[in-house]
Short mmCIF file of C-alpha atoms and ligand atoms in Angstrom, two decimals:
data_model
loop_
_atom_site.label_atom_id
_atom_site.label_comp_id
_atom_site.label_asym_id
_atom_site.label_seq_id
_atom_site.Cartn_x
_atom_site.Cartn_y
_atom_site.Cartn_z
CA MET A 1 -15.35 49.06 -43.30
CA LYS A 2 -16.01 52.49 -41.95
CA TYR A 3 -13.00 54.75 -41.63
CA SER A 4 -12.71 57.81 -39.51
CA TYR A 5 -10.11 60.34 -40.48
CA TYR A 6 -7.96 62.06 -37.87
CA PRO A 7 -5.87 64.83 -39.48
CA GLY A 8 -3.99 66.17 -36.47
CA CYS A 9 -2.68 69.71 -36.13
CA SER A 10 0.20 69.46 -38.64
CA LEU A 11 -2.01 68.52 -41.53
CA LYS A 12 -3.92 71.76 -41.02
CA GLY A 13 -0.69 73.76 -40.90
CA THR A 14 2.76 73.08 -42.32
CA GLY A 15 1.64 69.68 -43.57
CA LYS A 16 -1.27 70.96 -45.70
CA ALA A 17 0.09 69.28 -48.80
CA TYR A 18 -0.11 65.96 -47.02
CA GLU A 19 -3.78 66.44 -46.20
CA GLU A 20 -4.54 67.57 -49.74
CA SER A 21 -2.83 64.56 -51.26
CA VAL A 22 -4.23 62.03 -48.78
CA LEU A 23 -7.79 63.23 -49.37
CA ALA A 24 -7.28 63.30 -53.13
CA ILE A 25 -6.15 59.66 -53.08
CA PHE A 26 -9.03 58.64 -50.82
CA GLU A 27 -11.37 60.19 -53.35
CA THR A 28 -9.70 58.58 -56.36
CA MET A 29 -9.58 55.14 -54.77
CA GLY A 30 -13.09 55.39 -53.37
CA VAL A 31 -12.10 55.27 -49.71
CA GLU A 32 -14.76 56.81 -47.52
CA ALA A 33 -13.25 58.53 -44.51
CA ASN A 34 -15.03 61.16 -42.48
CA GLU A 35 -13.07 63.66 -40.44
CA ILE A 36 -13.76 63.09 -36.76
CA ASP A 37 -16.04 65.87 -35.62
CA ASP A 38 -14.37 68.23 -33.16
CA TRP A 39 -11.14 66.19 -32.80
CA ASN A 40 -8.44 67.66 -30.57
CA CYS A 41 -4.64 67.63 -30.56
CA CYS A 42 -3.35 64.07 -30.07
CA GLY A 43 -1.08 65.04 -27.22
CA ALA A 44 1.94 64.64 -29.49
CA THR A 45 4.91 62.64 -28.33
CA ALA A 46 6.33 65.52 -26.32
CA TYR A 47 3.44 65.48 -23.91
CA MET A 48 4.17 61.96 -22.65
CA GLY A 49 7.22 63.46 -20.98
CA VAL A 50 5.21 66.13 -19.19
CA ASP A 51 1.98 64.49 -18.10
CA GLU A 52 1.35 60.98 -19.33
CA SER A 53 -2.18 60.59 -18.05
CA MET A 54 -3.21 63.78 -19.77
CA ALA A 55 -1.57 62.56 -22.97
CA PHE A 56 -3.72 59.43 -22.75
CA GLY A 57 -6.75 61.58 -21.94
CA LEU A 58 -6.20 63.76 -25.02
CA ALA A 59 -5.76 60.73 -27.26
CA GLY A 60 -8.68 59.03 -25.53
CA ARG A 61 -11.12 61.81 -26.38
CA ASN A 62 -10.37 61.38 -30.07
CA LEU A 63 -10.86 57.63 -29.86
CA ALA A 64 -14.11 58.11 -27.97
CA LEU A 65 -15.43 60.57 -30.56
CA ALA A 66 -14.53 58.29 -33.48
CA GLU A 67 -16.12 55.30 -31.79
CA ARG A 68 -19.28 57.27 -31.12
CA GLU A 69 -19.50 58.06 -34.84
CA GLY A 70 -19.56 54.33 -35.51
CA ALA A 71 -16.11 53.94 -37.01
CA THR A 72 -14.15 50.69 -36.85
CA ASP A 73 -10.84 52.15 -38.00
CA VAL A 74 -9.26 55.57 -37.54
CA VAL A 75 -6.87 56.59 -40.30
CA VAL A 76 -4.04 58.78 -39.04
CA PRO A 77 -1.51 60.13 -41.56
CA CYS A 78 0.95 61.80 -39.15
CA ASN A 79 3.44 59.37 -37.62
CA ALA A 80 3.46 61.17 -34.27
CA CYS A 81 -0.35 61.30 -34.03
CA TYR A 82 -0.46 57.70 -35.21
CA LEU A 83 1.87 56.69 -32.41
CA SER A 84 0.01 58.72 -29.78
CA LEU A 85 -3.40 57.30 -30.64
CA ASN A 86 -2.09 53.80 -31.20
CA LYS A 87 -0.13 53.80 -27.96
CA ALA A 88 -3.07 55.13 -25.97
CA ASN A 89 -5.30 52.48 -27.54
CA LYS A 90 -2.82 49.71 -26.67
CA TYR A 91 -2.10 50.94 -23.15
CA ILE A 92 -5.77 51.31 -22.31
CA GLU A 93 -6.08 47.65 -23.27
CA GLU A 94 -2.87 46.47 -21.61
CA TYR A 95 -2.80 48.40 -18.31
CA PRO A 96 -5.91 48.39 -16.11
CA GLN A 97 -4.64 51.46 -14.26
CA VAL A 98 -4.37 53.41 -17.53
CA LYS A 99 -7.87 52.32 -18.51
CA GLU A 100 -9.31 53.32 -15.17
CA LYS A 101 -7.75 56.78 -15.26
CA THR A 102 -8.68 57.41 -18.88
CA ASP A 103 -12.24 56.23 -18.31
CA LYS A 104 -12.60 58.62 -15.42
CA ALA A 105 -11.15 61.52 -17.37
CA LEU A 106 -13.44 60.86 -20.34
CA ALA A 107 -16.44 60.55 -18.08
CA ALA A 108 -15.72 64.04 -16.75
CA GLY A 109 -16.30 65.27 -20.30
CA GLY A 110 -19.38 63.08 -20.74
CA LEU A 111 -17.50 60.63 -22.98
CA LYS A 112 -16.81 56.93 -23.05
CA TYR A 113 -14.41 54.74 -24.97
CA GLY A 114 -15.22 51.05 -25.34
CA GLY A 115 -11.89 50.08 -26.90
CA SER A 116 -13.26 48.87 -30.22
CA LEU A 117 -11.15 50.91 -32.62
CA LYS A 118 -8.15 50.08 -34.74
CA VAL A 119 -5.63 52.84 -35.40
CA ARG A 120 -4.37 52.72 -38.97
CA HIS A 121 -1.93 54.63 -41.13
CA PRO A 122 -2.93 55.42 -44.72
CA LEU A 123 0.08 53.41 -45.92
CA ASP A 124 -1.38 50.38 -44.13
CA VAL A 125 -4.82 51.06 -45.62
CA PHE A 126 -3.49 51.42 -49.18
CA VAL A 127 -1.29 48.35 -49.11
CA ASN A 128 -3.43 46.02 -47.00
CA ASP A 129 -7.06 47.12 -47.53
CA ILE A 130 -7.08 48.49 -51.06
CA GLY A 131 -4.27 46.23 -52.17
CA LEU A 132 -1.35 46.70 -54.49
CA SER A 133 -2.99 45.10 -57.50
CA ARG A 134 -5.90 47.54 -57.44
CA ILE A 135 -3.48 50.42 -57.16
CA LYS A 136 -1.38 49.07 -59.98
CA ASP A 137 -4.47 48.94 -62.20
CA ALA A 138 -5.24 52.56 -61.35
CA VAL A 139 -1.81 53.88 -62.38
CA LYS A 140 -2.08 56.27 -65.34
CA THR A 141 1.40 57.76 -65.56
CA PRO A 142 4.02 55.39 -64.15
CA LEU A 143 6.90 57.08 -62.35
CA LYS A 144 9.34 55.70 -64.86
CA ASP A 145 13.01 56.42 -64.15
CA LEU A 146 12.34 58.31 -60.95
CA LYS A 147 14.77 57.14 -58.30
CA VAL A 148 13.03 57.25 -54.95
CA ALA A 149 14.41 56.75 -51.44
CA PRO A 150 11.58 55.51 -49.20
CA TYR A 151 11.86 57.10 -45.76
CA TYR A 152 9.45 55.75 -43.16
CA GLY A 153 10.70 57.63 -40.11
CA CYS A 154 10.92 56.12 -36.68
CA GLN A 155 7.48 56.12 -35.16
CA ILE A 156 5.48 54.41 -37.84
CA VAL A 157 6.37 50.77 -37.38
CA ARG A 158 7.95 51.01 -33.94
CA PRO A 159 6.88 49.70 -31.59
CA TYR A 160 3.11 49.31 -31.75
CA ALA A 161 2.26 48.89 -35.41
CA ALA A 162 1.72 45.39 -36.65
CA PHE A 163 1.29 45.92 -40.37
CA ASP A 164 4.94 45.77 -41.33
CA SER A 165 8.36 44.74 -40.05
CA GLN A 166 9.57 46.95 -37.22
CA ARG A 167 13.17 46.79 -38.41
CA ASN A 168 12.92 46.67 -42.14
CA PRO A 169 9.50 47.78 -43.34
CA THR A 170 8.84 47.23 -47.04
CA SER A 171 5.21 48.24 -47.66
CA MET A 172 6.11 51.65 -49.06
CA ASP A 173 8.86 50.09 -51.19
CA GLN A 174 6.25 47.77 -52.68
CA LEU A 175 3.78 50.58 -53.19
CA LEU A 176 6.37 52.75 -54.96
CA ASP A 177 7.31 49.78 -57.07
CA VAL A 178 3.79 49.29 -58.41
CA LEU A 179 3.66 53.02 -59.13
CA GLY A 180 6.54 52.39 -61.51
CA ALA A 181 9.25 54.15 -59.51
CA ASP A 182 12.81 52.98 -59.25
CA VAL A 183 13.10 52.26 -55.52
CA VAL A 184 16.53 52.91 -54.08
CA ASP A 185 17.80 50.68 -51.30
CA TYR A 186 17.77 53.04 -48.32
CA PRO A 187 18.93 51.36 -45.11
CA LEU A 188 18.25 54.45 -43.02
CA LYS A 189 14.54 54.17 -43.75
CA THR A 190 13.49 54.03 -40.10
CA ARG A 191 16.24 56.17 -38.60
CA CYS A 192 15.02 59.12 -36.56
CA CYS A 193 14.88 62.61 -38.15
CA SER A 194 15.36 64.05 -34.63
CA GLY A 195 11.80 65.29 -34.24
CA SER A 196 11.68 68.65 -32.51
CA GLN A 197 15.42 68.66 -31.76
CA THR A 198 16.03 70.52 -35.04
CA GLY A 199 14.44 73.49 -33.31
CA SER A 200 15.71 73.04 -29.77
CA LEU A 201 19.21 71.58 -30.24
CA PRO A 202 20.27 72.34 -33.80
CA GLU A 203 23.73 70.79 -33.52
CA VAL A 204 22.14 67.46 -32.68
CA GLY A 205 19.01 67.68 -34.81
CA LEU A 206 20.66 69.00 -37.95
CA ARG A 207 23.28 66.28 -37.76
CA LEU A 208 20.61 63.61 -37.94
CA VAL A 209 18.97 65.40 -40.87
CA TYR A 210 22.37 65.63 -42.56
CA ILE A 211 22.98 61.88 -42.29
CA LEU A 212 19.58 61.12 -43.83
CA LEU A 213 19.99 63.55 -46.75
CA LYS A 214 23.55 62.56 -47.45
CA GLU A 215 22.83 58.86 -47.59
CA ALA A 216 19.90 59.36 -49.96
CA LYS A 217 22.07 61.43 -52.29
CA ARG A 218 24.94 58.97 -52.05
CA ARG A 219 22.60 56.26 -53.23
CA GLY A 220 21.56 58.31 -56.22
CA ALA A 221 18.01 59.15 -55.17
CA ASP A 222 16.19 61.91 -57.12
CA VAL A 223 13.67 62.40 -54.33
CA ILE A 224 13.05 61.24 -50.78
CA VAL A 225 9.53 60.11 -50.07
CA THR A 226 8.14 60.48 -46.54
CA ILE A 227 5.01 59.48 -44.69
CA CYS A 228 5.14 61.95 -41.80
CA PRO A 229 4.70 65.74 -41.72
CA LEU A 230 7.47 66.23 -39.18
CA CYS A 231 9.95 64.14 -41.19
CA GLN A 232 8.95 66.02 -44.32
CA PHE A 233 9.39 69.35 -42.57
CA ASN A 234 12.75 68.48 -41.04
CA LEU A 235 14.26 67.03 -44.19
CA GLU A 236 13.01 69.83 -46.41
CA SER A 237 13.04 73.07 -44.45
CA TYR A 238 16.50 72.70 -42.98
CA GLN A 239 18.28 71.77 -46.21
CA ASP A 240 19.83 75.20 -46.65
CA GLU A 241 21.06 75.31 -43.10
CA VAL A 242 22.43 71.78 -43.24
CA SER A 243 24.13 72.35 -46.60
CA LYS A 244 25.81 75.44 -45.23
CA ARG A 245 26.85 73.78 -42.01
CA TYR A 246 28.39 70.76 -43.70
CA LYS A 247 29.56 72.58 -46.83
CA GLU A 248 27.86 70.17 -49.17
CA ASP A 249 25.01 70.54 -51.61
CA LEU A 250 22.26 68.49 -50.04
CA ALA A 251 19.31 69.85 -52.00
CA ILE A 252 16.79 67.15 -52.86
CA PRO A 253 12.99 67.28 -53.13
CA ILE A 254 11.12 65.72 -50.21
CA LEU A 255 7.66 64.50 -51.15
CA TYR A 256 4.86 62.82 -49.30
CA PHE A 257 4.22 59.30 -50.52
CA THR A 258 0.69 60.37 -51.30
CA GLN A 259 2.03 63.12 -53.58
CA VAL A 260 4.00 60.70 -55.75
CA MET A 261 1.11 58.27 -55.62
CA GLY A 262 -1.20 61.03 -56.84
CA LEU A 263 1.11 61.84 -59.74
CA ALA A 264 1.16 58.21 -60.78
CA LEU A 265 -2.62 58.04 -60.55
CA GLY A 266 -2.83 60.98 -62.93
CA LEU A 267 -3.82 63.69 -60.46
CA SER A 268 -2.61 67.23 -61.08
CA ALA A 269 0.34 68.73 -59.22
CA GLN A 270 -2.08 71.26 -57.74
CA LYS A 271 -4.40 68.59 -56.46
CA VAL A 272 -1.65 66.85 -54.50
CA GLY A 273 -0.22 70.07 -53.09
CA LEU A 274 3.05 69.99 -55.00
CA THR A 275 3.23 73.76 -55.20
CA ARG A 276 3.59 73.87 -51.44
CA ASN A 277 6.95 72.14 -51.48
CA LEU A 278 9.94 74.34 -50.75
CA VAL A 279 12.34 72.31 -52.87
CA HIS A 280 10.61 71.89 -56.16
CA VAL A 281 10.32 68.56 -57.80
CA PHE A 282 9.32 69.83 -61.23
CA PRO A 283 12.84 70.06 -62.70
CA THR A 284 13.50 66.50 -61.57
CA LEU A 285 10.22 65.30 -63.01
CA ASP A 286 10.90 67.01 -66.33
CA LYS A 287 14.36 65.56 -66.51
CA ARG A 288 13.02 62.11 -65.74
CA GLU A 289 10.09 62.56 -68.09
CA VAL A 290 7.60 61.69 -65.40
CA GLY A 291 4.19 62.97 -66.40
CA HIS A 292 2.67 65.75 -64.37
CA VAL A 293 -0.20 67.96 -65.25
CA MET B 1 45.20 67.05 -2.19
CA THR B 2 41.78 65.47 -2.05
CA THR B 3 40.83 62.35 -3.84
CA PRO B 4 37.16 62.50 -4.85
CA LYS B 5 35.11 59.40 -4.40
CA SER B 6 33.77 58.26 -7.73
CA MET B 7 31.40 55.53 -6.56
CA LYS B 8 28.40 55.78 -4.28
CA TYR B 9 28.20 54.19 -0.90
CA GLU B 10 25.27 51.86 -0.57
CA SER B 11 23.75 54.29 1.92
CA GLU B 12 23.76 57.12 -0.64
CA ARG B 13 21.57 55.27 -3.06
CA ASP B 14 17.92 56.26 -3.12
CA HIS B 15 15.94 53.08 -2.74
CA ASP B 16 12.61 54.84 -2.81
CA PHE B 17 13.52 56.12 -6.22
CA SER B 18 14.35 52.69 -7.59
CA GLU B 19 11.13 51.37 -6.07
CA TRP B 20 9.23 54.19 -7.73
CA ILE B 21 10.66 53.68 -11.21
CA THR B 22 9.88 49.97 -11.15
CA GLY B 23 6.26 50.83 -10.43
CA VAL B 24 5.78 53.25 -13.32
CA VAL B 25 3.72 52.09 -16.28
CA GLY B 26 6.14 50.88 -18.95
CA SER B 27 9.14 50.66 -16.61
CA GLU B 28 8.08 47.47 -14.86
CA ARG B 29 10.73 45.25 -16.46
CA ILE B 30 13.66 47.51 -15.70
CA ARG B 31 15.16 44.96 -13.28
CA ASN B 32 15.45 42.42 -16.08
CA CYS B 33 18.06 44.48 -17.89
CA ILE B 34 21.13 42.39 -18.70
CA GLN B 35 23.22 45.43 -19.64
CA CYS B 36 23.76 44.16 -23.16
CA GLY B 37 23.98 47.70 -24.55
CA ILE B 38 21.75 47.11 -27.56
CA CYS B 39 19.63 50.12 -26.61
CA SER B 40 22.71 52.35 -26.67
CA SER B 41 24.01 50.98 -29.93
CA THR B 42 20.73 51.56 -31.72
CA CYS B 43 20.13 55.02 -30.21
CA PRO B 44 20.65 57.77 -32.82
CA VAL B 45 21.68 60.35 -30.23
CA SER B 46 23.64 58.27 -27.72
CA HIS B 47 26.94 59.91 -28.69
CA TYR B 48 25.63 63.24 -27.43
CA MET B 49 24.45 61.81 -24.12
CA ASP B 50 26.29 61.99 -20.81
CA TYR B 51 25.11 58.49 -19.91
CA THR B 52 24.12 56.07 -22.65
CA PRO B 53 20.66 54.49 -22.35
CA ARG B 54 22.22 51.28 -21.00
CA ARG B 55 23.99 53.13 -18.21
CA LEU B 56 20.96 55.26 -17.47
CA ILE B 57 18.77 52.18 -17.07
CA ASN B 58 21.24 50.69 -14.66
CA MET B 59 21.66 53.88 -12.67
CA ALA B 60 17.91 54.42 -12.44
CA ARG B 61 17.20 50.99 -11.03
CA GLN B 62 20.15 51.27 -8.64
CA GLY B 63 18.75 54.47 -7.17
CA PHE B 64 21.19 57.04 -8.56
CA LYS B 65 18.40 59.55 -8.45
CA ASP B 66 20.24 62.86 -8.76
CA GLU B 67 22.56 61.79 -11.54
CA VAL B 68 19.72 60.35 -13.54
CA LEU B 69 17.32 63.25 -13.12
CA ARG B 70 19.97 65.86 -13.86
CA SER B 71 21.35 64.04 -16.88
CA LYS B 72 21.27 65.50 -20.38
CA THR B 73 20.40 62.04 -21.64
CA ILE B 74 16.71 62.21 -20.88
CA TRP B 75 16.30 65.50 -22.78
CA LEU B 76 18.29 64.30 -25.75
CA CYS B 77 16.00 61.32 -26.21
CA THR B 78 13.84 61.96 -29.27
CA SER B 79 11.32 59.18 -28.48
CA CYS B 80 12.24 57.23 -31.57
CA TYR B 81 11.46 53.92 -29.84
CA SER B 82 14.46 52.23 -31.40
CA CYS B 83 15.69 50.99 -28.02
CA THR B 84 12.24 49.72 -27.09
CA THR B 85 11.98 47.79 -30.32
CA GLU B 86 15.41 46.22 -29.99
CA CYS B 87 15.66 45.43 -26.27
CA PRO B 88 15.93 41.64 -25.91
CA LYS B 89 14.41 41.82 -22.43
CA LEU B 90 11.36 43.75 -23.66
CA ILE B 91 12.11 46.77 -21.50
CA LYS B 92 10.24 49.84 -22.68
CA VAL B 93 13.30 52.06 -22.51
CA THR B 94 11.49 55.00 -24.14
CA ASP B 95 8.85 54.88 -21.41
CA VAL B 96 11.60 54.92 -18.79
CA MET B 97 12.97 58.07 -20.44
CA TYR B 98 9.51 59.64 -20.34
CA ALA B 99 9.07 58.74 -16.67
CA LEU B 100 12.41 60.33 -15.82
CA LYS B 101 11.54 63.48 -17.76
CA ARG B 102 8.33 63.85 -15.83
CA LYS B 103 10.08 63.34 -12.54
CA ALA B 104 12.80 65.85 -13.41
CA ILE B 105 10.16 68.45 -14.29
CA GLN B 106 8.28 67.77 -11.06
CA GLU B 107 11.42 68.19 -9.04
CA ARG B 108 12.51 71.16 -11.14
CA VAL B 109 15.99 69.86 -11.83
CA TYR B 110 16.04 70.01 -15.60
CA PRO B 111 18.92 71.79 -17.36
CA ARG B 112 18.16 75.27 -18.62
CA ARG B 113 19.18 74.67 -22.22
CA PHE B 114 16.96 71.72 -22.86
CA ALA B 115 13.73 73.22 -23.84
CA ILE B 116 11.30 70.34 -23.69
CA PRO B 117 9.78 71.43 -20.36
CA ILE B 118 9.20 74.92 -21.78
CA LEU B 119 7.75 73.46 -24.94
CA GLY B 120 5.57 71.19 -22.81
CA LYS B 121 4.20 74.13 -20.88
CA GLU B 122 3.42 76.25 -23.94
CA PHE B 123 1.94 73.22 -25.59
CA TYR B 124 -0.31 72.61 -22.60
CA LYS B 125 -1.49 76.21 -22.51
CA MET B 126 -2.37 76.20 -26.19
CA VAL B 127 -4.14 72.86 -26.12
CA ARG B 128 -6.11 73.80 -23.03
CA ALA B 129 -7.21 77.11 -24.56
CA LYS B 130 -7.90 75.96 -28.11
CA GLY B 131 -7.79 72.19 -28.19
CA ARG B 132 -5.42 72.26 -31.12
CA ILE B 133 -1.94 73.44 -31.89
CA THR B 134 -1.24 76.28 -34.27
CA GLU B 135 2.25 75.21 -35.22
CA SER B 136 3.59 78.56 -36.36
CA ARG B 137 2.53 80.22 -33.11
CA LEU B 138 3.93 77.46 -30.98
CA MET B 139 7.23 77.60 -32.83
CA MET B 140 7.42 81.35 -32.43
CA ILE B 141 6.70 81.35 -28.70
CA PHE B 142 9.15 78.53 -28.26
CA MET B 143 11.93 80.37 -30.07
CA LEU B 144 11.28 83.55 -28.12
CA LYS B 145 11.59 81.73 -24.86
CA THR B 146 14.54 79.52 -25.65
CA ASN B 147 16.78 80.61 -28.44
CA LEU B 148 16.49 84.11 -29.79
CA LEU B 149 19.36 83.70 -32.22
CA ARG B 150 17.56 80.97 -34.08
CA ILE B 151 14.73 83.33 -34.93
CA PHE B 152 17.00 84.85 -37.50
CA THR B 153 17.55 81.66 -39.49
CA MET B 154 14.02 80.55 -38.84
CA SER B 155 12.39 83.72 -40.10
CA LYS B 156 13.69 83.05 -43.60
CA MET B 157 12.11 79.66 -43.46
CA GLY B 158 8.94 81.22 -42.09
CA LEU B 159 8.66 83.48 -45.11
CA ARG B 160 8.96 80.53 -47.44
CA LEU B 161 6.27 78.71 -45.50
CA ILE B 162 3.99 81.72 -45.78
CA ARG B 163 4.61 81.89 -49.51
CA THR B 164 3.65 78.24 -49.94
CA GLY B 165 0.55 78.68 -47.80
CA ARG B 166 1.78 76.48 -44.98
CA MET B 167 1.50 78.99 -42.16
CA ASP B 168 -1.82 78.98 -40.47
CA TYR B 169 -3.08 82.44 -39.62
CA LYS B 170 -6.30 81.72 -37.90
CA PRO B 171 -5.83 79.59 -34.83
CA GLU B 172 -7.38 76.16 -35.07
CA SER B 173 -9.88 75.49 -32.35
CA VAL B 174 -12.25 72.78 -31.16
CA LYS B 175 -15.90 73.70 -30.68
CA ARG B 176 -16.63 71.91 -27.43
CA ILE B 177 -13.69 73.33 -25.55
CA LYS B 178 -15.37 72.89 -22.13
CA GLU B 179 -15.71 69.17 -22.76
CA LEU B 180 -12.04 68.93 -23.63
CA GLN B 181 -10.96 70.99 -20.63
CA ALA B 182 -12.97 68.73 -18.34
CA VAL B 183 -11.15 65.68 -19.76
CA MET B 184 -7.78 67.39 -19.42
CA ASP B 185 -8.36 68.52 -15.86
CA ALA B 186 -9.69 65.17 -14.76
CA SER B 187 -6.77 63.29 -16.28
CA SER B 188 -3.89 65.43 -15.11
CA ASP B 189 -1.28 63.74 -12.95
CA ARG B 190 0.18 67.07 -12.08
CA LYS B 191 -2.25 68.38 -9.53
CA GLY B 192 -0.34 70.71 -7.31
CA VAL B 193 2.35 71.24 -9.92
CA SER B 194 1.79 74.49 -11.70
CA THR B 195 1.24 74.07 -15.41
CA SER B 196 0.34 77.63 -16.13
S1 SF4 C 301 18.77 46.66 -24.61
FE1 SF4 C 301 17.48 46.18 -22.84
S2 SF4 C 301 18.57 44.57 -21.74
FE2 SF4 C 301 20.05 45.51 -23.16
S3 SF4 C 301 21.03 47.11 -21.93
FE3 SF4 C 301 19.34 48.08 -22.99
S4 SF4 C 301 17.63 47.99 -21.53
FE4 SF4 C 301 19.17 46.51 -20.84
S1 SF4 C 302 13.88 56.36 -27.75
FE1 SF4 C 302 15.39 57.77 -26.93
S2 SF4 C 302 16.88 56.51 -25.86
FE2 SF4 C 302 15.68 55.16 -27.15
S3 SF4 C 302 16.88 54.95 -29.02
FE3 SF4 C 302 15.43 56.63 -29.35
S4 SF4 C 302 16.51 58.49 -28.75
FE4 SF4 C 302 17.67 56.75 -27.90
#
């Protein structure tokens, strides 16, 4: 299987730690994934509400480039990019009028998309292609006694992904389990983090962040583990503001699933971008005696 | 004393509008709605909305054009796709929300405080010029144009992001920008609507 890798804008900016940890795991597990040459912004979810055809055009160019490079699967770590590319891929297949428009737009740029690609999330690749048993064998320092709340966010399994349940996904729970972590039951796992509303309508956005943080703490989690740069950013960067607003201490480290995976696989904190986190996990790790180098 | 009329006369409903929404990609099943309210109950922001998703769906298909396009509801929607996943009649409620947003922008009837149209415009400009988003710049422009007060709280966060190396200084850019611009221009639905 030949993977293409689509980082998206976040992973080159605020989500750098995600890119570092994803690539480190690819390397450790022997996954070959080449960054799509000259990829562009996915159109992000916001753009659907401004100009849908252009959103499909933007996503379409990335699909066309990956296909041209001979890939069968595009791996997309950001939930929002994943949704944009996946939705475009599905709608091009499902709606002839979308296909026609996108084809025309791509042709204007000298491109063509034949519709052969699958859009995949790294979580899907780890659990379903590499497999849990291989990952289990690769674990060097199990995450013993680390209580983890798995937070999937809204756009990963809904509504176009087929690799897990849309209502109660469990693949990350299983992954964390083989890494040796103590997985907390977290019923809000697919509840929305409010996306860009934290910036535009703080009273609404911060409330949603509050609910997510509070529930994780109430259930005794030491850390929340995310699979999306926007979720990570929202849950982590607004903690001070939310704590102040609701007069509660809501501090809790928010890690990418690939960061905890990296720790379990024996990679250094540096290698998985842990020093980029705003709320540091090291005190928690020390207390829990989880190995980190 | 005047008694305001709270319902619409049949003649005040905009049938072209309800025709239009039924024809939009993703909104084709809107007439199948049984008003069960599952979309509203699963929506994480419904309690901030003026009309819940269930009501909005009904109003849209009945041709309550003004109310629907001027509602706060469509701008509160975070595109979490919860409603779309749960709807027993397979209505793509999120797509309906998107369609209404686009229409409201076209007709310039969006509320001032809801910044998505502004974000959309800045986003477009940046993608067209560079092909990629430099998040820190987009956030800054967005704050300047929408909510100056927030800059204060945000700047503290910004400093922490700089310290952890998460602010990108040099703008990301694609190499074949002409190719991208050609795709963007050829795909735009908004010809005649100024995006710049
Ligand atoms: S869930 Fe579907 S059928 Fe039920 S009210 Fe909402 S749109 Fe209508
Ligand atoms: S997609 Fe929008 S309307 Fe639907 S549940 Fe999410 S926020 Fe509510």
